[in-house]
């Protein structure tokens, strides 16, 4: 029988580890701070069947930028015949470089690239922006005010000892304020000047999904990734990578070998990827299997600060799995406003965990995100109406009902 620790005790511990890798962007963060990667404008919209106007996408990004979130997936440089919804991503990039929206913090805008050709298109688009009208691509810097927020940097000279996520006086005390906007990182005086552009690439944890999604084997996919990383690093661009179907595959079933996920993840980090987002693409993940996977990754020598987690809420387990991730030191989570999203290669898979639900959960446990959950709830309602679809955020709808009562 699997025994679970009491929830309060479970979320009152964080693990401090020693940093061993050098990111293209680095900053020190407090123990209770969790980073949110908003994937709505890309992963959330790409499967919508009705064409979405460029203006709507830009307005969505503009509104998200004003919530305090510092990482936004903005588009994808994939061939339009495969993902028609992302056909105007070059226009999105051009606009964000030339006319970045106002924001309380510098923002890292991420674009998915499937191959070197996609990255080359991104670079051409960025290079065409007139000098002086936009921030440069991601560059290493030592100024903490101009950095995006990478995974937490552990304190040096400390062993892995528990640290409080809530009050140091009472480790079990839960905060009454769930806004989560209190943040030790002060806004930069000119946030747009610190904006950065990064890329993400993808591979899979199973051969069947890799062939269905990329028409190649895992080994061939990793070779493509290596070529993308090499070009990106020659331009000092930070790179994220997704490992799809890490907790369940629509073709091979729910029992994906954790060792296979660890092998793929290690390969990506070794080739120079800065952060790997381990993705439960199908939403099949459960708390015991998420725990087993994270233990396997740790045993393989993969540090928690090199990882993010990406959960879909198909079976209603996303937030449970998030808490398991917190227990194992993960401090970066992908989510989508309004629960937007899905996967064309995984029938029945619903959207990403809703950002509003994730924020409400994290804030109630004492974590700090710097993101205004009420503003996010308003955006979730707005974009759902724009798309003519149901708002899939339970916390967002409940919050708005209370605020507008």
Short mmCIF file of C-alpha atoms in Angstrom, two decimals:
data_model
loop_
_atom_site.label_atom_id
_atom_site.label_comp_id
_atom_site.label_asym_id
_atom_site.label_seq_id
_atom_site.Cartn_x
_atom_site.Cartn_y
_atom_site.Cartn_z
CA UNK A 1 0.00 0.00 0.00
CA UNK A 2 1.27 3.47 -0.88
CA UNK A 3 1.30 5.77 2.13
CA UNK A 4 0.83 9.49 1.68
CA UNK A 5 2.08 12.16 4.03
CA UNK A 6 -0.51 14.63 5.37
CA UNK A 7 -0.96 17.40 2.80
CA UNK A 8 0.11 20.22 5.10
CA UNK A 9 3.26 18.43 6.07
CA UNK A 10 3.91 17.45 2.48
CA UNK A 11 3.83 21.01 1.17
CA UNK A 12 5.72 22.54 4.08
CA UNK A 13 9.07 21.22 2.86
CA UNK A 14 11.25 22.34 0.03
CA UNK A 15 14.52 20.77 -0.98
CA UNK A 16 17.61 22.93 -1.37
CA UNK A 17 20.11 21.48 -3.83
CA UNK A 18 23.44 22.70 -5.17
CA UNK A 19 23.39 24.16 -8.67
CA UNK A 20 25.69 22.22 -11.02
CA UNK A 21 24.67 23.57 -14.44
CA UNK A 22 24.94 27.05 -15.91
CA UNK A 23 21.80 28.48 -17.46
CA UNK A 24 21.75 31.15 -20.12
CA UNK A 25 19.72 33.13 -17.60
CA UNK A 26 20.18 32.70 -13.86
CA UNK A 27 18.78 34.33 -10.75
CA UNK A 28 18.45 33.50 -7.08
CA UNK A 29 14.95 33.00 -5.77
CA UNK A 30 13.45 32.49 -2.35
CA UNK A 31 12.52 29.04 -1.10
CA UNK A 32 8.75 29.40 -1.50
CA UNK A 33 8.73 30.89 -4.97
CA UNK A 34 7.20 28.89 -7.83
CA UNK A 35 7.53 29.78 -11.50
CA UNK A 36 4.51 29.60 -13.81
CA UNK A 37 4.97 29.08 -17.55
CA UNK A 38 1.79 30.25 -19.29
CA UNK A 39 1.30 28.10 -22.41
CA UNK A 40 -2.18 29.30 -23.41
CA UNK A 41 -1.26 31.41 -26.47
CA UNK A 42 0.54 28.45 -28.08
CA UNK A 43 -0.30 25.05 -26.60
CA UNK A 44 -3.71 26.27 -25.54
CA UNK A 45 -4.79 27.70 -28.89
CA UNK A 46 -3.11 25.41 -31.41
CA UNK A 47 -5.91 22.83 -31.45
CA UNK A 48 -8.80 25.26 -31.76
CA UNK A 49 -10.71 24.40 -34.93
CA UNK A 50 -11.88 27.93 -35.71
CA UNK A 51 -9.21 30.30 -37.03
CA UNK A 52 -8.22 32.82 -34.35
CA UNK A 53 -7.44 36.37 -35.54
CA UNK A 54 -3.96 37.73 -34.90
CA UNK A 55 -5.50 40.60 -32.96
CA UNK A 56 -7.10 38.17 -30.51
CA UNK A 57 -3.81 36.37 -29.93
CA UNK A 58 -1.97 39.63 -29.32
CA UNK A 59 -4.69 40.86 -26.98
CA UNK A 60 -4.47 37.60 -25.02
CA UNK A 61 -0.71 37.97 -24.66
CA UNK A 62 -1.10 41.63 -23.70
CA UNK A 63 -3.55 40.78 -20.93
CA UNK A 64 -1.42 37.89 -19.67
CA UNK A 65 1.64 40.16 -19.54
CA UNK A 66 -0.17 42.42 -17.09
CA UNK A 67 -0.82 39.62 -14.55
CA UNK A 68 2.79 39.32 -13.40
CA UNK A 69 3.52 36.07 -15.21
CA UNK A 70 7.07 36.13 -16.58
CA UNK A 71 7.12 33.22 -19.02
CA UNK A 72 4.65 33.04 -21.92
CA UNK A 73 4.53 30.60 -24.82
CA UNK A 74 3.66 32.93 -27.66
CA UNK A 75 3.72 30.82 -30.83
CA UNK A 76 5.13 28.00 -32.89
CA UNK A 77 7.27 27.94 -36.03
CA UNK A 78 5.76 24.72 -37.33
CA UNK A 79 4.69 24.23 -40.96
CA UNK A 80 1.18 25.72 -41.31
CA UNK A 81 -0.11 22.56 -43.00
CA UNK A 82 0.46 20.69 -39.74
CA UNK A 83 -0.68 23.40 -37.30
CA UNK A 84 -2.70 26.03 -39.21
CA UNK A 85 -3.56 27.92 -36.04
CA UNK A 86 0.10 28.90 -35.58
CA UNK A 87 0.62 30.15 -39.15
CA UNK A 88 0.95 33.79 -38.02
CA UNK A 89 3.52 33.17 -35.28
CA UNK A 90 6.09 35.24 -37.19
CA UNK A 91 3.70 38.18 -36.94
CA UNK A 92 3.34 37.56 -33.21
CA UNK A 93 7.12 37.53 -32.76
CA UNK A 94 7.55 40.65 -34.87
CA UNK A 95 4.93 42.51 -32.83
CA UNK A 96 6.30 41.43 -29.45
CA UNK A 97 9.83 42.45 -30.41
CA UNK A 98 8.83 45.78 -31.94
CA UNK A 99 5.91 46.71 -29.67
CA UNK A 100 6.13 44.69 -26.44
CA UNK A 101 3.13 45.06 -24.12
CA UNK A 102 3.59 46.80 -20.81
CA UNK A 103 4.21 44.46 -17.90
CA UNK A 104 5.28 44.69 -14.25
CA UNK A 105 8.26 42.41 -14.93
CA UNK A 106 10.45 41.46 -17.89
CA UNK A 107 8.91 38.56 -19.80
CA UNK A 108 10.45 35.62 -21.60
CA UNK A 109 8.45 34.82 -24.74
CA UNK A 110 8.84 31.25 -25.93
CA UNK A 111 8.34 29.79 -29.41
CA UNK A 112 8.17 26.12 -30.29
CA UNK A 113 10.41 25.01 -33.16
CA UNK A 114 10.21 21.44 -34.56
CA UNK A 115 13.46 21.53 -36.52
CA UNK A 116 16.36 23.71 -37.66
CA UNK A 117 14.25 25.14 -40.46
CA UNK A 118 11.74 26.44 -37.92
CA UNK A 119 14.49 28.05 -35.83
CA UNK A 120 16.01 29.63 -38.94
CA UNK A 121 12.65 31.20 -39.75
CA UNK A 122 12.41 32.56 -36.23
CA UNK A 123 15.90 34.05 -36.49
CA UNK A 124 15.15 35.68 -39.84
CA UNK A 125 12.00 37.21 -38.42
CA UNK A 126 13.85 38.54 -35.37
CA UNK A 127 16.71 39.89 -37.46
CA UNK A 128 14.26 41.80 -39.65
CA UNK A 129 13.02 43.88 -36.72
CA UNK A 130 14.46 47.39 -37.03
CA UNK A 131 17.38 48.07 -34.68
CA UNK A 132 16.44 50.00 -31.57
CA UNK A 133 12.75 49.08 -31.76
CA UNK A 134 12.90 45.82 -29.84
CA UNK A 135 14.84 43.99 -27.14
CA UNK A 136 17.49 41.53 -28.25
CA UNK A 137 17.15 37.77 -28.16
CA UNK A 138 17.96 35.95 -24.95
CA UNK A 139 21.40 36.99 -23.74
CA UNK A 140 23.24 36.00 -20.57
CA UNK A 141 23.22 38.76 -17.99
CA UNK A 142 24.12 39.27 -14.36
CA UNK A 143 21.47 41.90 -13.69
CA UNK A 144 18.67 40.21 -11.66
CA UNK A 145 16.23 42.98 -12.60
CA UNK A 146 16.39 42.10 -16.30
CA UNK A 147 16.19 38.34 -15.98
CA UNK A 148 13.24 36.07 -16.65
CA UNK A 149 12.63 33.62 -13.84
CA UNK A 150 14.32 30.27 -14.45
CA UNK A 151 13.93 27.37 -12.01
CA UNK A 152 14.94 28.22 -8.43
CA UNK A 153 18.66 28.48 -7.77
CA UNK A 154 19.51 26.60 -4.55
CA UNK A 155 21.52 28.24 -1.82
CA UNK A 156 25.19 27.42 -1.97
CA UNK A 157 27.03 25.47 0.70
CA UNK A 158 23.83 23.82 1.96
CA UNK A 159 22.83 20.21 2.02
CA UNK A 160 19.37 19.00 1.10
CA UNK A 161 17.48 20.06 4.21
CA UNK A 162 13.79 20.94 4.51
CA UNK A 163 12.88 24.59 4.30
CA UNK A 164 9.49 26.11 5.13
CA UNK A 165 7.07 27.00 2.35
CA UNK A 166 4.71 28.76 4.76
CA UNK A 167 5.41 30.68 7.96
CA UNK A 168 8.70 30.00 9.75
CA UNK A 169 6.91 30.49 13.05
CA UNK A 170 4.18 27.96 12.31
CA UNK A 171 5.04 25.57 9.47
CA UNK A 172 1.45 24.36 9.28
CA UNK A 173 -0.18 27.78 9.13
CA UNK A 174 -2.04 28.40 5.90
CA UNK A 175 -2.25 31.95 4.55
CA UNK A 176 -5.59 33.72 4.45
CA UNK A 177 -4.59 35.64 1.34
CA UNK A 178 -4.59 33.53 -1.81
CA UNK A 179 -3.62 36.28 -4.22
CA UNK A 180 0.02 35.18 -4.28
CA UNK A 181 1.15 38.52 -5.66
CA UNK A 182 3.53 39.28 -2.82
CA UNK A 183 6.90 38.78 -4.48
CA UNK A 184 10.46 39.40 -3.29
CA UNK A 185 11.58 40.29 -6.83
CA UNK A 186 10.85 43.97 -7.42
CA UNK A 187 9.58 45.09 -10.84
CA UNK A 188 12.19 46.52 -13.15
CA UNK A 189 11.75 50.19 -13.95
CA UNK A 190 11.49 49.36 -17.67
CA UNK A 191 10.36 45.76 -17.97
CA UNK A 192 10.22 45.64 -21.78
CA UNK A 193 13.96 46.34 -21.97
CA UNK A 194 14.57 43.04 -20.20
CA UNK A 195 12.23 40.92 -22.34
CA UNK A 196 13.81 37.86 -23.88
CA UNK A 197 13.02 35.36 -26.60
CA UNK A 198 13.64 31.66 -26.07
CA UNK A 199 12.71 28.50 -27.94
CA UNK A 200 11.33 25.12 -27.05
CA UNK A 201 11.68 21.83 -28.87
CA UNK A 202 10.05 18.47 -28.31
CA UNK A 203 10.54 14.74 -28.32
CA UNK A 204 8.69 11.82 -26.74
CA UNK A 205 9.14 9.08 -24.17
CA UNK A 206 7.67 6.31 -26.37
CA UNK A 207 8.53 5.18 -29.87
CA UNK A 208 4.89 4.96 -30.96
CA UNK A 209 4.10 8.54 -30.01
CA UNK A 210 7.36 9.81 -31.50
CA UNK A 211 6.52 8.24 -34.85
CA UNK A 212 2.94 9.56 -34.76
CA UNK A 213 3.91 13.08 -33.70
CA UNK A 214 7.24 13.61 -35.50
CA UNK A 215 7.36 10.74 -38.02
CA UNK A 216 10.69 9.53 -36.64
CA UNK A 217 12.19 7.41 -33.90
CA UNK A 218 13.25 8.81 -30.51
CA UNK A 219 16.90 8.57 -31.54
CA UNK A 220 16.22 10.48 -34.76
CA UNK A 221 14.21 13.05 -32.84
CA UNK A 222 17.05 13.60 -30.39
CA UNK A 223 19.44 14.13 -33.30
CA UNK A 224 17.12 16.84 -34.63
CA UNK A 225 17.04 18.38 -31.17
CA UNK A 226 20.84 18.40 -31.04
CA UNK A 227 21.02 20.38 -34.27
CA UNK A 228 18.46 22.89 -33.01
CA UNK A 229 20.31 23.35 -29.71
CA UNK A 230 23.63 23.90 -31.48
CA UNK A 231 22.18 26.69 -33.63
CA UNK A 232 20.32 28.25 -30.69
CA UNK A 233 23.41 28.29 -28.50
CA UNK A 234 25.43 29.93 -31.28
CA UNK A 235 22.98 32.82 -30.85
CA UNK A 236 22.88 32.65 -27.03
CA UNK A 237 19.23 31.64 -27.02
CA UNK A 238 17.87 29.74 -24.04
CA UNK A 239 16.29 26.36 -24.89
CA UNK A 240 13.46 24.45 -23.24
CA UNK A 241 12.49 20.92 -24.26
CA UNK A 242 9.33 18.88 -23.85
CA UNK A 243 9.34 15.14 -23.21
CA UNK A 244 5.81 14.14 -24.24
CA UNK A 245 3.74 11.21 -22.88
CA UNK A 246 5.99 10.81 -19.82
CA UNK A 247 3.12 9.41 -17.72
CA UNK A 248 0.98 7.67 -20.31
CA UNK A 249 0.87 7.12 -24.05
CA UNK A 250 -2.28 6.86 -26.22
CA UNK A 251 -0.60 4.06 -28.20
CA UNK A 252 1.46 2.18 -25.61
CA UNK A 253 -0.74 2.71 -22.56
CA UNK A 254 -0.32 4.32 -19.13
CA UNK A 255 2.76 2.43 -17.96
CA UNK A 256 5.54 4.36 -19.64
CA UNK A 257 8.89 3.25 -18.23
CA UNK A 258 10.32 5.97 -15.95
CA UNK A 259 13.80 4.87 -16.96
CA UNK A 260 13.00 5.73 -20.58
CA UNK A 261 11.84 9.22 -19.57
CA UNK A 262 15.03 9.66 -17.55
CA UNK A 263 17.20 8.55 -20.47
CA UNK A 264 15.56 11.00 -22.88
CA UNK A 265 15.68 13.83 -20.33
CA UNK A 266 19.36 13.23 -19.59
CA UNK A 267 20.15 13.22 -23.32
CA UNK A 268 18.49 16.61 -23.73
CA UNK A 269 20.31 18.16 -20.80
CA UNK A 270 23.64 16.75 -21.95
CA UNK A 271 23.26 18.36 -25.37
CA UNK A 272 22.76 21.78 -23.73
CA UNK A 273 19.02 22.15 -23.15
CA UNK A 274 18.48 24.53 -20.23
CA UNK A 275 15.23 23.13 -18.90
CA UNK A 276 13.17 20.02 -19.63
CA UNK A 277 9.41 20.09 -19.20
CA UNK A 278 8.29 16.55 -18.41
CA UNK A 279 4.80 16.32 -19.88
CA UNK A 280 1.79 14.23 -18.94
CA UNK A 281 0.35 14.78 -22.42
CA UNK A 282 -2.57 12.39 -21.98
CA UNK A 283 -3.46 13.28 -18.39
CA UNK A 284 -3.04 9.63 -17.37
CA UNK A 285 -0.60 10.46 -14.59
CA UNK A 286 -1.43 9.58 -10.99
CA UNK A 287 0.26 10.56 -7.74
CA UNK A 288 2.05 7.21 -7.23
CA UNK A 289 3.36 7.10 -10.81
CA UNK A 290 4.35 10.77 -10.73
CA UNK A 291 6.28 10.10 -7.54
CA UNK A 292 7.97 7.06 -9.07
CA UNK A 293 8.95 9.06 -12.15
CA UNK A 294 10.43 11.93 -10.13
CA UNK A 295 12.40 9.50 -7.95
CA UNK A 296 13.76 7.82 -11.07
CA UNK A 297 14.79 11.16 -12.55
CA UNK A 298 16.56 12.10 -9.32
CA UNK A 299 18.29 8.71 -9.13
CA UNK A 300 19.55 9.30 -12.69
CA UNK A 301 21.32 12.44 -11.48
CA UNK A 302 18.82 14.91 -12.92
CA UNK A 303 18.39 17.91 -10.63
CA UNK A 304 14.91 19.24 -9.86
CA UNK A 305 15.96 22.77 -10.86
CA UNK A 306 16.53 21.52 -14.42
CA UNK A 307 12.92 20.35 -14.66
CA UNK A 308 9.42 21.70 -15.11
CA UNK A 309 6.21 19.68 -15.04
CA UNK A 310 3.42 19.88 -17.60
CA UNK A 311 0.09 18.29 -16.62
CA UNK A 312 -3.15 17.82 -18.50
CA UNK A 313 -6.29 17.43 -16.41
CA UNK A 314 -8.04 14.68 -18.38
CA UNK A 315 -8.75 12.57 -15.29
CA UNK A 316 -8.81 15.39 -12.75
CA UNK A 317 -5.38 14.49 -11.35
CA UNK A 318 -3.32 17.48 -12.44
CA UNK A 319 -3.29 19.40 -9.15
CA UNK A 320 -2.64 16.24 -7.14
CA UNK A 321 0.37 15.60 -9.34
CA UNK A 322 1.50 19.22 -8.92
CA UNK A 323 1.60 18.73 -5.14
CA UNK A 324 3.69 15.57 -5.63
CA UNK A 325 6.01 17.66 -7.78
CA UNK A 326 6.32 20.25 -5.01
CA UNK A 327 7.22 17.49 -2.58
CA UNK A 328 10.09 16.49 -4.84
CA UNK A 329 11.48 19.99 -5.25
CA UNK A 330 9.96 20.99 -8.60
CA UNK A 331 9.42 24.75 -8.74
CA UNK A 332 8.32 25.31 -12.36
CA UNK A 333 4.94 24.31 -13.80
CA UNK A 334 3.31 24.80 -17.20
CA UNK A 335 -0.36 25.79 -17.30
CA UNK A 336 -2.92 27.35 -19.61
CA UNK A 337 -5.38 30.12 -18.82
CA UNK A 338 -8.96 28.84 -18.83
CA UNK A 339 -7.68 25.28 -19.16
CA UNK A 340 -7.16 25.77 -22.91
CA UNK A 341 -5.50 23.04 -24.90
CA UNK A 342 -5.45 19.39 -25.83
CA UNK A 343 -3.38 17.09 -28.01
CA UNK A 344 -4.28 16.10 -31.60
CA UNK A 345 -2.35 12.85 -31.24
CA UNK A 346 -4.04 11.83 -27.99
CA UNK A 347 -7.76 11.29 -28.39
CA UNK A 348 -9.75 12.24 -25.31
CA UNK A 349 -6.98 14.28 -23.73
CA UNK A 350 -8.42 17.51 -22.36
CA UNK A 351 -6.67 20.82 -21.87
CA UNK A 352 -3.72 21.77 -19.74
CA UNK A 353 -4.25 22.36 -16.07
CA UNK A 354 -5.92 25.76 -15.80
CA UNK A 355 -3.57 28.52 -14.69
CA UNK A 356 -6.23 29.90 -12.36
CA UNK A 357 -6.64 26.50 -10.66
CA UNK A 358 -2.89 26.04 -10.37
CA UNK A 359 -2.41 29.51 -8.89
CA UNK A 360 -5.22 29.08 -6.38
CA UNK A 361 -3.73 25.75 -5.28
CA UNK A 362 -0.17 27.07 -4.99
CA UNK A 363 -1.17 30.27 -3.18
CA UNK A 364 -3.32 28.36 -0.70
CA UNK A 365 -0.27 26.24 0.15
CA UNK A 366 1.84 29.32 0.86
CA UNK A 367 3.82 29.47 -2.38
CA UNK A 368 4.61 32.78 -4.06
CA UNK A 369 4.23 33.18 -7.82
CA UNK A 370 4.03 36.93 -8.37
CA UNK A 371 0.95 36.34 -10.54
CA UNK A 372 -2.42 37.98 -9.85
CA UNK A 373 -4.91 35.11 -9.82
CA UNK A 374 -7.95 37.40 -10.05
CA UNK A 375 -6.63 39.05 -13.20
CA UNK A 376 -5.92 35.60 -14.59
CA UNK A 377 -9.50 34.53 -13.85
CA UNK A 378 -10.83 37.53 -15.77
CA UNK A 379 -8.65 36.59 -18.75
CA UNK A 380 -9.84 32.99 -18.62
CA UNK A 381 -13.43 34.13 -18.83
CA UNK A 382 -12.68 36.59 -21.63
CA UNK A 383 -10.73 34.21 -23.88
CA UNK A 384 -13.30 31.45 -23.37
CA UNK A 385 -16.03 33.83 -24.56
CA UNK A 386 -13.88 34.93 -27.51
CA UNK A 387 -13.41 31.31 -28.57
CA UNK A 388 -17.03 30.34 -27.93
CA UNK A 389 -16.06 27.57 -25.57
CA UNK A 390 -16.61 26.58 -21.96
CA UNK A 391 -14.29 28.05 -19.35
CA UNK A 392 -12.59 24.98 -17.88
CA UNK A 393 -11.19 26.69 -14.79
CA UNK A 394 -13.26 25.79 -11.74
CA UNK A 395 -11.34 28.14 -9.46
CA UNK A 396 -11.59 30.94 -12.01
CA UNK A 397 -15.35 30.64 -12.37
CA UNK A 398 -15.88 30.43 -8.62
CA UNK A 399 -13.66 33.43 -8.02
CA UNK A 400 -15.48 35.56 -10.59
CA UNK A 401 -18.85 34.54 -9.19
CA UNK A 402 -17.74 35.73 -5.75
CA UNK A 403 -16.16 38.95 -7.03
CA UNK A 404 -19.20 39.89 -9.10
CA UNK A 405 -21.82 38.87 -6.57
#
